[in-house]
Amino acid sequence: MAKKSESSRVSTDIRYDKDGKQVSYLRVPNSRDNSGWGTLLMPIAVIKNGKGPTVLFTGGNHGDEYEGPVALLKLIRALEAKAIKGRVIVIPGLNFPALMAGTRLSPIDGRNMNRAFPGERAGTITQVIAHYVQTQILPMVDAAYDLHSGGYSMFMTPSVMIHYLPNKKQMAATVEAMKAFRAPVGLVIEELDTEGMLDTAVENMGKVFVGAELGGGAVLTPETIAITEAGIRNVLIHFGMAKGKPETAPWRGRRESLVMETPDIGCFSMAMDDGLYEPFLELRDTVAEGQKLGQIHYPQAPERTPLVVRAGTSGVLYCRRAPGRIEKGDTLAVLAKPSKTW
Ligand SMILES: [Zn+2]
């Protein structure tokens, strides 16, 4: 019998305190034209064995990012309770309607899950899901790993990402949790727009939050999936929940985990015009300040000279625009620099 909660409109038959493996659903009210008493059934798994830390893994926060959902579906099938100490909570599709539609935002209410926290009990479906996670799941969690990717619009160096935190103890634990994943890059970043993010919700509770950007272009690759799966195993070993030796999965012929930062605004290059973007560089290429990153062509004016996009600083190409068609204001490239601090 699904338990009705006073504090959330989402119900579930999952018992978070029960040992063993449970695979079931969060039942989210979804009354609509063709289903008056309809419910969105959102998969969730809880795998628990006795006392120990609780780690939350989420994928599909944006619906066009596939490494997280695929690796987490594999984890749900493979991980048995007896293989761990503590509790693993897995939500492979946090914005489940978006995941099923292959879109970044929810097709039901048009909302971005990662701008919906702390959510609203009586809000739209994205807000209701966020509110359940905020009020019912996050209080149980010691660490949360939210597995993103570049989605349709960006290619990212497979990486895990954390923010600068004022609390030194929380920052130290978060840096270790980032390094533990052993992604090709660990990025310490200051984001300009953090309002409503799951990241912020977890960080504000004083807990460990690690985001991941595991690939991009709304495509999966064997390498990015392998990096994601190794990272999840490494995290369970890091928290003393599973036995084994951490492994660094290869990416483009190298096994390395660099810590990097994006220290100045010159790291971010955006399109200053509409058009077709021709990139000159690949991810991980080294870039000098002023170097040409690419150029914007004008398809309606063949005689017009393309607009050259130059690097605002030196660094390594961490992220680049995926689709060729661009609009003014799109992010075209992000450069990162090796960290001297972390
Ligand atoms: Zn995302």
Short mmCIF file of N, CA and C in Angstrom, two decimals, residues 3-10 121 131 135-136:
data_model
loop_
_atom_site.label_atom_id
_atom_site.label_comp_id
_atom_site.label_asym_id
_atom_site.label_seq_id
_atom_site.Cartn_x
_atom_site.Cartn_y
_atom_site.Cartn_z
N LYS A 3 2.13 4.80 0.76
CA LYS A 3 1.94 5.63 1.95
C LYS A 3 1.64 7.07 1.52
N LYS A 4 0.54 7.58 2.05
CA LYS A 4 0.18 8.96 1.74
C LYS A 4 0.90 9.87 2.73
N SER A 5 1.51 10.89 2.22
CA SER A 5 2.26 11.79 3.09
C SER A 5 1.48 13.08 3.26
N GLU A 6 1.51 13.59 4.48
CA GLU A 6 0.85 14.87 4.76
C GLU A 6 1.59 16.00 4.05
N SER A 7 2.90 15.84 3.95
CA SER A 7 3.71 16.98 3.55
C SER A 7 4.00 17.03 2.05
N SER A 8 3.65 15.95 1.32
CA SER A 8 3.89 15.97 -0.12
C SER A 8 2.71 15.32 -0.81
N ARG A 9 2.48 15.71 -2.07
CA ARG A 9 1.40 15.08 -2.85
C ARG A 9 1.89 13.84 -3.56
N VAL A 10 3.20 13.54 -3.42
CA VAL A 10 3.77 12.33 -4.02
C VAL A 10 3.66 11.21 -3.00
N ARG A 121 4.59 22.30 -2.88
CA ARG A 121 3.65 21.20 -2.65
C ARG A 121 2.46 21.28 -3.61
N HIS A 131 9.68 19.35 -4.78
CA HIS A 131 9.27 19.50 -3.38
C HIS A 131 9.38 18.17 -2.64
N THR A 135 11.89 17.71 0.50
CA THR A 135 11.36 17.52 1.87
C THR A 135 11.44 16.07 2.35
N GLN A 136 11.40 15.08 1.43
CA GLN A 136 11.32 13.69 1.85
C GLN A 136 12.63 12.93 1.64
#
